[in-house]
Amino acid sequence: MLAMNYRGPYRVRTEQRPMPEIQHPEDAIVRVTRTCICGSDLHLYHGMVPDTRVGSTFGHEFTGVVEEVGSLVQNLKVGDHVLVPFNIACGRCNFCKQGLYGNCHEANTMSTAVGSIFGYSHTAGGFDGGQAEYVRVPYADVGPTVIPKDMDPEDAVMLTDVVPTGYQAAEMAGIKKGDTVVVFGAGPIGIMAARCAWFFGPARVIIIDQLDYRLEFAQNYAKCEAYNFKDYEDPVLFIKKITDWYGADVCIDAVGCEADGNPLQTFTGRTLMMQAGSATALQWAINSVKKGGIVSIVGVYGPPFNMIPAGNILNKGITIRANQASVKRLLPKLIEHVQAGRLNPKDLITHRVPLEEAADAYRLFSSKLDNCIKTVLIPSTKS
Amino acid sequence: MNITNEKFKHIPGWGIDADPENEPTYPMKKYTGDDHKRSDYERADQQKQEILLLKSPERPAISRVFGTTVPPSGLSGAIRRYAFHYSEDKIRHWIPLILADRIQVWEGLLNDLKRGYIPNIVAERGWNIEWKHNPKGMVKKIAIATSLGFLICCTLRKKKK
């Protein structure tokens, strides 16, 4: 089968690889129909995540048709068209039972701090991902969800990560009616977080980025205010100014470890890798939120640590909420939002590329070429 | 602040999920009390282990399922095995893993050549698409890389003299 193959930082190719096999009675083999490149895949592509092994296949956002099931799989049958949450979860451990499907304890031998994610390094479990024609899906009775008949497959693939992560960013932020929400990062997750923030009734949603085309897109899609931080010498001061010198009620970090905007963070985090990437967005979030405000983090940071203003968290009495999205917990509500027409996730997709051209697709997304917001890879075996 | 749905009627779903009873945040966790049972919970069958699997020292045993892609091998594999002697708290765990990642890039190249495959670096790096959409940026990147290379060569030659 054809699969994306990581060869080192900024180097990927697609090539023939062995077909995945059932390795556990609760596994399924899924023929991939659509698979996205996520902004967090770029952290792998850029060599930022430790234990990203050469020869791995990335891809944690995918839909597909069930081709084979293990002997203990009961909820899925061959031929089902499913969307597969990016977290691999057993459904039985204490964390899963409490709804923390992103923190399952029985799918990642290599790390205890990280749950298990398809195609996201050995630090996240060492599973191959969905940027391939076929993929092994463990705990097939838990995560995969049959795509409703009336749902567009492109909406479905966005429900595997982008929508739940964006929604959970807003949910964790504890937004109250009338609040001012500031979202850092106008990538797909940031745009979705800004869009979902409205579900909680704020008065203002503001998005901050450095790319004008993304800000313009966000403004239209998420109906929010959009500002380019490059236009302001001090983005934190600017946010204070536009919030009546009070600070935002909540801030959402939807950037993670590859943020621009602070040369010290960029140099120590991205160039020297002396910290787990550049924490500029988180620093700005902590410093822009009001006293007693909430900072919600969905931007991905690698281990082991980052430079953030911990003293300000204490002195301002900030609540920090963060987690990988618990996709399975959120799916029923989000499917309803999509079916009711309140969310149109597929509108974020700007590029549809054959799986064979994955290397170009990664470069396109990484270099922000051709006004790229979201790329979907389509295997030739999709139908 | 007095907020009404009227003002935001152009935004589908405005306020639909708001719940003022939840303070400070919405619960993500459905508390069951099972945390106090620690690791005494129902588990799936154990996946058969047929490859070398590196286990975090912070776990008593391997997880019931695990990924089997790219088991550790070669010099990078030896470094990874060393890294897994240390907990996730230690820099001695993470730095060797990054080092192993970089070494494995070269091992990957050698393996390609050994099996008679010459990787198309231009295609793998997506330079064609970069050239198509960003020729100016690419020329700039090449110029910077060439200048840096030239400077390093000059410095090394001077040192040799």
Coordinates of C-alpha atoms in Angstrom, one line a residue:
Chain A
M1 CA 0.0 0.0 0.0
L2 CA 1.0 3.6 -0.5
A3 CA 1.9 5.6 2.6
M4 CA 3.6 8.8 3.7
N5 CA 7.1 8.1 5.0
Y6 CA 9.0 10.5 7.3
R7 CA 12.7 10.7 6.3
G8 CA 13.9 13.6 8.6
P9 CA 13.1 17.2 9.3
Y10 CA 11.5 18.8 6.2
R11 CA 11.7 15.5 4.3
V12 CA 8.9 13.2 3.6
R13 CA 7.9 10.9 0.7
T14 CA 5.2 8.5 -0.3
E15 CA 6.2 5.0 -1.0
Q16 CA 5.0 1.4 -0.9
R17 CA 4.9 -0.1 2.6
P18 CA 3.5 -3.4 4.0
M19 CA -0.2 -3.6 4.6
P20 CA -1.1 -3.2 8.3
E21 CA -2.3 -6.3 10.1
I22 CA -4.6 -7.0 13.0
Q23 CA -2.3 -7.3 16.0
H24 CA -4.9 -7.4 18.8
P25 CA -8.4 -8.8 18.9
E26 CA -9.9 -5.3 19.3
D27 CA -8.1 -3.9 16.2
A28 CA -9.7 -2.9 12.9
I29 CA -8.0 -2.3 9.6
V30 CA -9.4 0.8 7.9
R31 CA -9.1 1.9 4.2
V32 CA -8.5 5.6 4.4
T33 CA -10.8 7.8 2.4
R34 CA -9.6 11.2 3.6
T35 CA -6.7 12.4 5.8
C36 CA -5.7 15.8 6.8
I37 CA -2.3 17.4 7.5
C38 CA -2.7 19.0 10.9
G39 CA -0.8 22.1 12.1
S40 CA 0.7 19.8 14.8
D41 CA 2.0 17.4 12.1
L42 CA 4.2 20.3 11.2
H43 CA 5.9 20.1 14.6
L44 CA 6.9 16.5 13.6
Y45 CA 7.8 17.6 10.1
H46 CA 10.1 20.3 11.5
G47 CA 11.8 17.7 13.9
M48 CA 10.5 19.4 17.0
V49 CA 9.0 16.3 18.7
P50 CA 11.5 13.9 20.4
D51 CA 11.4 10.2 19.3
T52 CA 10.0 10.9 15.8
R53 CA 11.5 8.0 14.1
V54 CA 12.6 7.9 10.4
G55 CA 10.2 5.6 8.6
S56 CA 7.1 6.6 10.5
T57 CA 3.8 7.5 8.8
F58 CA 2.1 10.6 10.2
G59 CA -1.6 11.4 10.2
H60 CA -4.0 11.6 13.1
E61 CA -7.0 13.1 11.2
F62 CA -8.7 10.5 9.0
T63 CA -11.8 8.8 7.9
G64 CA -12.1 5.5 6.2
V65 CA -14.0 2.3 5.5
V66 CA -13.6 -0.7 7.8
E67 CA -12.0 -3.5 5.8
E68 CA -11.3 -6.0 8.6
V69 CA -12.1 -6.4 12.3
G70 CA -10.5 -8.3 15.1
S71 CA -12.3 -11.2 16.8
L72 CA -13.5 -9.1 19.8
V73 CA -14.8 -6.0 17.8
Q74 CA -18.5 -5.8 18.3
N75 CA -19.6 -2.2 17.4
L76 CA -18.1 -2.0 13.9
K77 CA -18.6 -4.1 10.8
V78 CA -16.8 -4.4 7.5
G79 CA -18.0 -1.7 5.2
D80 CA -18.8 0.9 7.8
H81 CA -17.5 4.4 6.9
V82 CA -16.1 5.8 10.1
L83 CA -14.4 8.9 11.4
V84 CA -11.6 8.1 13.7
P85 CA -10.7 10.3 16.6
F86 CA -7.1 11.2 16.8
N87 CA -6.7 9.8 20.3
I88 CA -6.3 6.1 20.8
A89 CA -8.3 5.2 23.9
C90 CA -9.1 1.9 25.6
G91 CA -12.4 3.1 27.1
R92 CA -11.8 1.2 30.3
C93 CA -9.0 2.8 32.3
N94 CA -9.9 5.4 35.0
F95 CA -9.0 8.2 32.7
C96 CA -11.2 7.1 29.8
K97 CA -14.1 6.3 32.2
Q98 CA -13.9 9.9 33.4
G99 CA -14.2 11.2 29.8
L100 CA -10.5 11.9 29.5
Y101 CA -10.1 10.0 26.3
G102 CA -7.0 12.0 25.4
N103 CA -5.2 10.7 28.4
C104 CA -5.8 6.9 28.1
H105 CA -3.3 4.9 30.1
E106 CA -3.4 1.7 28.1
A107 CA -2.2 2.7 24.6
N108 CA 1.2 4.3 25.1
T109 CA 4.1 2.3 26.5
M110 CA 6.7 5.0 25.7
S111 CA 5.4 7.9 27.7
T112 CA 3.0 8.5 30.7
A113 CA 2.6 12.2 30.2
V114 CA 1.2 11.8 26.7
G115 CA -1.8 9.8 25.7
S116 CA -1.7 7.9 22.4
I117 CA -2.2 9.6 19.1
F118 CA -2.1 8.0 15.6
G119 CA 1.0 8.8 13.6
Y120 CA 2.4 11.2 16.2
S121 CA 5.9 9.9 17.1
H122 CA 6.9 7.2 19.6
T123 CA 6.4 9.7 22.4
A124 CA 2.7 9.4 21.5
G125 CA 2.6 5.7 21.2
G126 CA 4.5 4.7 18.1
F127 CA 1.5 4.0 16.0
D128 CA 1.5 4.5 12.2
G129 CA -1.0 7.2 11.1
G130 CA -3.6 7.6 8.5
Q131 CA -1.7 9.4 5.8
A132 CA -1.7 6.0 4.0
E133 CA -4.1 3.9 2.0
Y134 CA -4.7 1.6 5.0
V135 CA -4.2 2.0 8.8
R136 CA -4.5 -0.2 11.9
V137 CA -7.0 1.2 14.3
P138 CA -6.6 -0.2 17.9
Y139 CA -9.6 -0.3 20.3
A140 CA -11.9 -0.2 17.3
D141 CA -15.0 -0.4 19.5
V142 CA -14.1 2.8 21.4
G143 CA -13.0 5.6 19.1
P144 CA -14.3 5.1 15.5
T145 CA -17.7 6.5 14.9
V146 CA -19.9 5.7 11.9
I147 CA -20.3 8.8 9.8
P148 CA -24.0 9.8 9.7
K149 CA -25.5 9.2 6.2
D150 CA -26.3 12.9 5.6
M151 CA -22.9 14.2 6.6
D152 CA -20.4 15.4 4.0
P153 CA -17.2 13.3 4.3
E154 CA -15.1 16.4 4.4
D155 CA -17.1 17.6 7.5
A156 CA -16.5 14.2 9.0
V157 CA -12.7 14.3 8.6
M158 CA -12.7 17.7 10.3
L159 CA -14.5 16.1 13.3
T160 CA -11.6 13.9 14.1
D161 CA -9.5 16.7 15.5
V162 CA -10.0 20.3 14.3
V163 CA -13.6 20.8 15.5
P164 CA -13.2 19.0 18.8
T165 CA -9.9 20.7 19.6
G166 CA -11.3 24.1 18.7
Y167 CA -14.4 23.5 20.6
Q168 CA -12.6 22.2 23.7
A169 CA -10.4 25.2 23.6
A170 CA -13.5 27.4 24.0
E171 CA -15.1 25.0 26.5
M172 CA -12.0 24.9 28.8
A173 CA -11.9 28.7 28.7
G174 CA -15.1 28.8 30.7
I175 CA -16.5 31.7 28.6
K176 CA -19.4 33.6 30.2
K177 CA -22.0 35.7 28.3
G178 CA -20.5 39.1 27.6
D179 CA -16.9 38.0 27.9
T180 CA -14.0 39.1 25.7
V181 CA -12.1 36.2 24.2
V182 CA -8.7 36.5 22.6
V183 CA -7.5 33.6 20.5
F184 CA -3.8 33.5 19.6
G185 CA -3.2 31.8 16.3
A186 CA -5.3 31.9 13.1
G187 CA -4.5 28.4 12.0
P188 CA -7.3 25.9 11.5
I189 CA -7.6 25.2 15.3
G190 CA -7.5 28.9 16.2
I191 CA -10.1 29.7 13.6
M192 CA -12.3 26.9 14.9
A193 CA -11.7 27.9 18.5
A194 CA -12.8 31.5 17.6
R195 CA -15.9 30.1 15.8
C196 CA -16.8 27.8 18.7
A197 CA -16.2 30.5 21.3
W198 CA -19.5 32.1 20.1
F199 CA -21.4 29.1 21.3
F200 CA -20.7 30.2 24.9
G201 CA -22.1 33.7 24.4
P202 CA -19.2 36.2 24.5
A203 CA -19.5 39.8 23.4
R204 CA -16.3 39.9 21.6
V205 CA -14.0 37.3 20.0
I206 CA -10.6 38.6 18.8
I207 CA -8.0 36.6 16.9
I208 CA -4.3 37.4 16.7
D209 CA -1.8 36.2 14.1
Q210 CA 0.8 37.5 11.7
L211 CA -0.5 36.3 8.4
D212 CA -3.0 38.7 6.8
Y213 CA -4.6 36.0 4.6
R214 CA -5.4 33.9 7.6
L215 CA -6.7 36.8 9.6
E216 CA -9.0 37.8 6.7
F217 CA -10.2 34.2 6.5
A218 CA -10.8 34.1 10.3
Q219 CA -12.7 37.3 10.2
N220 CA -15.1 36.0 7.6
Y221 CA -15.4 32.4 8.9
A222 CA -15.4 33.0 12.6
K223 CA -17.1 36.4 12.5
C224 CA -14.5 37.8 14.8
E225 CA -12.1 40.8 15.1
A226 CA -8.7 40.1 13.7
Y227 CA -5.4 41.8 14.3
N228 CA -1.9 41.3 12.9
F229 CA 0.5 41.4 15.8
K230 CA 3.3 42.6 13.5
D231 CA 1.4 45.9 13.2
Y232 CA 1.9 46.5 17.0
E233 CA 5.1 46.9 18.7
D234 CA 3.8 45.3 21.9
P235 CA 0.8 42.9 21.3
V236 CA 0.1 42.5 25.0
L237 CA -0.1 46.3 25.5
F238 CA -2.4 46.5 22.4
I239 CA -4.8 43.9 23.9
K240 CA -4.9 45.7 27.2
K241 CA -5.7 48.9 25.3
I242 CA -8.6 47.3 23.3
T243 CA -10.0 45.7 26.4
D244 CA -10.4 49.0 28.4
W245 CA -7.0 48.5 30.0
Y246 CA -8.5 45.5 31.8
G247 CA -7.2 42.4 29.9
A248 CA -9.2 39.8 28.1
D249 CA -11.6 37.6 30.2
V250 CA -10.1 34.5 28.6
C251 CA -7.2 33.8 26.3
I252 CA -6.7 30.7 24.2
D253 CA -3.3 29.6 23.0
A254 CA -3.9 27.8 19.7
V255 CA -0.4 28.1 18.4
G256 CA 1.9 25.9 20.5
C257 CA 5.6 25.4 20.1
E258 CA 6.3 27.2 16.8
A259 CA 5.1 30.7 17.7
D260 CA 6.8 33.7 16.2
G261 CA 6.8 37.2 17.7
N262 CA 9.4 37.1 20.4
P263 CA 13.0 36.7 19.2
L264 CA 14.3 35.3 22.6
Q265 CA 11.6 32.6 22.6
T266 CA 12.2 31.8 18.9
F267 CA 16.0 31.6 19.3
T268 CA 16.0 29.5 22.4
G269 CA 13.0 27.4 21.5
R270 CA 13.2 26.8 17.8
T271 CA 16.7 27.5 16.8
L272 CA 18.7 26.1 19.7
M273 CA 15.9 23.8 21.0
M274 CA 16.9 24.7 24.6
Q275 CA 13.2 24.6 25.5
A276 CA 10.3 22.7 23.9
G277 CA 9.7 25.2 21.2
S278 CA 8.8 28.8 21.4
A279 CA 6.2 29.7 24.0
T280 CA 5.5 33.2 22.8
A281 CA 1.7 32.7 22.4
L282 CA 1.4 31.2 25.9
Q283 CA 3.5 34.1 27.3
W284 CA 1.2 36.6 25.6
A285 CA -1.9 34.8 26.7
I286 CA -0.8 34.8 30.4
N287 CA 0.2 38.5 30.2
S288 CA -3.0 39.6 28.2
V289 CA -5.6 37.9 30.3
K290 CA -7.3 39.8 33.2
K291 CA -6.6 39.1 36.8
G292 CA -8.4 36.0 37.8
G293 CA -8.9 35.2 34.1
I294 CA -8.6 31.8 32.4
V295 CA -6.0 30.7 29.9
S296 CA -6.9 27.7 27.8
I297 CA -4.1 25.9 26.0
V298 CA -4.6 23.6 23.0
G299 CA -1.4 24.6 21.1
V300 CA 1.0 21.7 21.2
Y301 CA 4.2 21.8 23.2
G302 CA 6.7 19.0 23.4
P303 CA 8.5 17.8 26.4
P304 CA 10.4 18.7 28.6
F305 CA 9.8 22.4 29.5
N306 CA 9.2 25.9 28.3
M307 CA 9.9 29.4 29.5
I308 CA 6.7 31.0 30.6
P309 CA 6.0 33.8 33.2
A310 CA 5.0 31.5 36.0
G311 CA 5.1 34.4 38.5
N312 CA 2.3 36.2 36.6
I313 CA 0.1 33.1 36.8
L314 CA 0.4 33.3 40.5
N315 CA 0.2 37.0 41.0
K316 CA -2.7 37.4 38.7
G317 CA -4.5 34.4 40.0
I318 CA -4.9 32.9 36.5
T319 CA -6.6 29.5 36.0
I320 CA -4.8 27.5 33.3
R321 CA -6.8 24.7 31.5
A322 CA -5.2 22.5 29.0
N323 CA -5.6 19.1 27.4
Q324 CA -5.6 17.2 24.2
A325 CA -9.2 17.2 23.0
S326 CA -11.3 14.4 24.2
V327 CA -12.8 13.7 20.8
K328 CA -15.1 10.9 21.8
R329 CA -16.7 12.8 24.6
L330 CA -17.4 15.8 22.4
L331 CA -18.5 14.0 19.2
P332 CA -22.3 13.7 19.9
K333 CA -22.6 17.4 20.5
L334 CA -20.4 18.5 17.6
I335 CA -22.1 16.2 15.1
E336 CA -25.3 17.9 16.1
H337 CA -23.8 21.3 15.6
V338 CA -22.6 20.3 12.1
Q339 CA -25.9 18.7 11.2
A340 CA -27.9 21.7 12.4
G341 CA -25.7 23.9 10.1
R342 CA -24.3 25.9 13.0
L343 CA -20.8 24.7 12.0
N344 CA -19.4 24.2 8.5
P345 CA -16.0 22.7 9.2
K346 CA -15.3 21.7 5.6
D347 CA -15.2 25.4 4.6
L348 CA -11.7 25.5 6.3
I349 CA -10.3 23.1 3.6
T350 CA -8.4 25.1 1.0
H351 CA -6.4 22.3 -0.7
R352 CA -7.2 18.8 -1.7
V353 CA -4.1 16.9 -2.7
P354 CA -3.5 13.3 -3.8
L355 CA -1.7 11.2 -1.2
E356 CA 1.1 10.7 -3.7
E357 CA 1.9 14.4 -3.4
A358 CA 2.3 14.5 0.4
A359 CA 5.8 16.0 0.2
D360 CA 4.4 19.0 -1.7
A361 CA 1.4 19.3 0.6
Y362 CA 3.6 19.4 3.7
R363 CA 5.8 22.1 2.1
L364 CA 2.8 24.0 1.0
F365 CA 1.3 24.0 4.5
S366 CA 4.6 24.5 6.3
S367 CA 5.6 27.5 4.2
K368 CA 2.1 28.9 4.2
L369 CA 2.1 29.0 0.4
D370 CA -0.9 29.6 -1.8
N371 CA -3.0 31.0 1.1
C372 CA -3.2 27.5 2.6
I373 CA -5.4 27.0 5.6
K374 CA -6.1 23.3 5.6
T375 CA -4.9 20.5 3.4
V376 CA -6.7 17.2 2.8
L377 CA -4.8 14.2 1.3
I378 CA -6.9 11.9 -0.7
P379 CA -5.7 8.3 -1.3
S380 CA -6.4 6.8 -4.7
T381 CA -8.1 3.9 -3.0
K382 CA -10.7 6.1 -1.4
S383 CA -13.6 4.7 -3.4
Chain B
M1 CA -23.0 43.5 30.7
N2 CA -26.5 43.0 29.4
I3 CA -26.2 40.7 26.4
T4 CA -29.1 39.7 24.2
N5 CA -29.3 37.1 21.5
E6 CA -30.7 39.9 19.2
K7 CA -27.3 41.5 18.9
F8 CA -25.7 38.3 17.8
K9 CA -28.4 36.7 15.7
H10 CA -26.1 36.8 12.6
I11 CA -23.9 34.2 14.4
P12 CA -25.5 30.7 14.2
G13 CA -25.6 29.1 17.6
W14 CA -24.6 32.1 19.7
G15 CA -24.8 31.3 23.4
I16 CA -26.3 27.8 22.7
D17 CA -23.9 26.0 25.0
A18 CA -23.5 28.7 27.7
D19 CA -24.0 27.5 31.2
P20 CA -23.6 30.2 33.8
E21 CA -23.8 27.6 36.6
N22 CA -20.3 26.3 35.8
E23 CA -17.6 28.3 37.4
P24 CA -14.8 28.7 36.7
T25 CA -14.8 26.3 33.8
Y26 CA -16.9 23.6 32.2
P27 CA -16.2 20.2 33.6
M28 CA -14.1 18.0 31.3
K29 CA -13.9 15.2 33.8
K30 CA -16.8 13.1 34.8
Y31 CA -15.7 12.4 38.3
T32 CA -16.2 8.7 39.3
G33 CA -13.9 8.4 42.3
D34 CA -12.1 5.5 40.4
D35 CA -8.8 7.5 40.6
H36 CA -8.5 6.2 44.2
K37 CA -8.4 2.6 42.9
R38 CA -5.2 3.6 41.2
S39 CA -4.2 1.0 38.6
D40 CA -6.8 -1.5 39.6
Y41 CA -9.1 -1.2 36.6
E42 CA -10.4 -3.4 33.8
R43 CA -8.0 -4.0 31.0
A44 CA -8.1 -5.3 27.5
D45 CA -6.2 -8.4 26.4
Q46 CA -2.4 -7.9 26.1
Q47 CA -1.1 -7.4 22.5
K48 CA 1.6 -9.9 21.8
Q49 CA 5.0 -8.3 22.0
E50 CA 7.1 -9.4 19.0
I51 CA 9.4 -6.4 18.7
L52 CA 11.7 -4.5 20.9
L53 CA 9.5 -2.1 22.8
L54 CA 11.0 0.7 24.9
K55 CA 9.0 1.3 28.1
S56 CA 8.8 4.5 30.1
P57 CA 10.3 3.7 33.5
E58 CA 7.3 5.5 34.9
R59 CA 5.1 2.6 34.0
P60 CA 5.1 -0.8 35.8
A61 CA 4.3 -2.7 32.6
I62 CA 3.7 -2.1 28.9
S63 CA 0.4 -0.8 27.7
R64 CA -2.2 -3.3 26.5
V65 CA -1.8 -2.1 22.9
F66 CA 1.2 -0.4 21.4
G67 CA 2.6 0.8 18.1
T68 CA 4.9 -1.5 16.3
T69 CA 6.3 0.9 13.7
V70 CA 10.1 1.4 13.4
P71 CA 11.5 -0.6 16.4
P72 CA 14.8 0.8 17.6
S73 CA 17.9 -0.4 15.7
G74 CA 21.5 0.7 14.9
L75 CA 23.3 3.5 16.6
S76 CA 20.1 5.6 17.0
G77 CA 18.4 2.5 18.6
A78 CA 21.3 2.2 21.1
I79 CA 20.9 5.8 22.1
R80 CA 17.1 5.4 22.4
R81 CA 17.6 2.4 24.7
Y82 CA 19.9 4.6 26.8
A83 CA 17.3 7.3 27.0
F84 CA 14.7 5.0 28.3
H85 CA 16.7 4.3 31.4
Y86 CA 15.6 7.7 32.6
S87 CA 12.2 9.0 33.5
E88 CA 10.3 11.6 31.5
D89 CA 11.3 14.2 34.1
K90 CA 15.0 14.0 33.1
I91 CA 16.7 15.9 30.3
R92 CA 18.8 12.7 30.0
H93 CA 15.7 11.1 28.6
W94 CA 14.8 13.7 26.0
I95 CA 18.1 15.1 24.7
P96 CA 19.3 11.6 23.7
L97 CA 16.0 11.0 21.9
I98 CA 16.4 14.1 19.8
L99 CA 20.1 13.1 19.1
A100 CA 18.9 9.7 18.0
D101 CA 16.3 11.3 15.7
R102 CA 19.0 13.3 13.9
I103 CA 21.4 10.3 13.7
Q104 CA 18.6 8.2 12.3
V105 CA 18.2 10.6 9.4
W106 CA 21.7 9.6 8.2
E107 CA 21.0 5.9 8.9
G108 CA 17.9 6.3 6.8
L109 CA 19.9 7.7 3.9
L110 CA 22.5 4.9 4.2
N111 CA 19.7 2.3 4.2
D112 CA 18.2 3.9 1.1
L113 CA 21.6 3.8 -0.7
K114 CA 22.2 0.2 0.5
R115 CA 19.1 -1.0 -1.2
G116 CA 20.0 0.9 -4.3
Y117 CA 17.5 3.7 -3.9
I118 CA 18.7 7.3 -4.4
P119 CA 16.3 9.6 -2.6
N120 CA 15.0 12.5 -4.5
I121 CA 15.8 15.2 -1.9
V122 CA 14.3 18.0 -4.0
A123 CA 10.9 16.2 -4.2
E124 CA 11.1 15.0 -0.6
R125 CA 11.6 18.6 0.6
G126 CA 8.8 19.9 -1.6
W127 CA 11.2 22.4 -3.2
N128 CA 9.2 22.3 -6.5
I129 CA 6.1 23.6 -4.9
E130 CA 8.1 26.2 -2.9
W131 CA 9.6 27.4 -6.2
K132 CA 6.2 27.5 -7.9
H133 CA 4.6 29.7 -5.2
N134 CA 7.5 31.4 -3.5
P135 CA 10.4 31.9 -5.9
K136 CA 11.7 35.0 -4.3
G137 CA 11.7 33.4 -0.8
M138 CA 13.5 30.4 -2.1
V139 CA 16.2 32.5 -3.8
K140 CA 16.6 34.3 -0.5
K141 CA 16.9 31.0 1.4
I142 CA 19.5 29.7 -1.1
A143 CA 21.5 32.9 -0.9
I144 CA 21.5 32.8 2.9
A145 CA 22.5 29.1 3.0
T146 CA 25.3 29.7 0.4
S147 CA 26.6 32.7 2.3
L148 CA 26.6 30.9 5.6
G149 CA 28.4 27.9 3.9
F150 CA 31.0 30.2 2.4
L151 CA 31.6 32.0 5.7
I152 CA 32.1 28.7 7.5
C153 CA 34.5 27.4 4.8
C154 CA 36.5 30.6 5.0
T155 CA 36.7 30.5 8.8
L156 CA 37.8 26.8 8.7
R157 CA 40.5 27.5 6.1
K158 CA 41.8 30.4 8.1
K159 CA 42.0 28.3 11.2
K160 CA 44.0 25.6 9.3
K161 CA 46.5 28.1 8.2

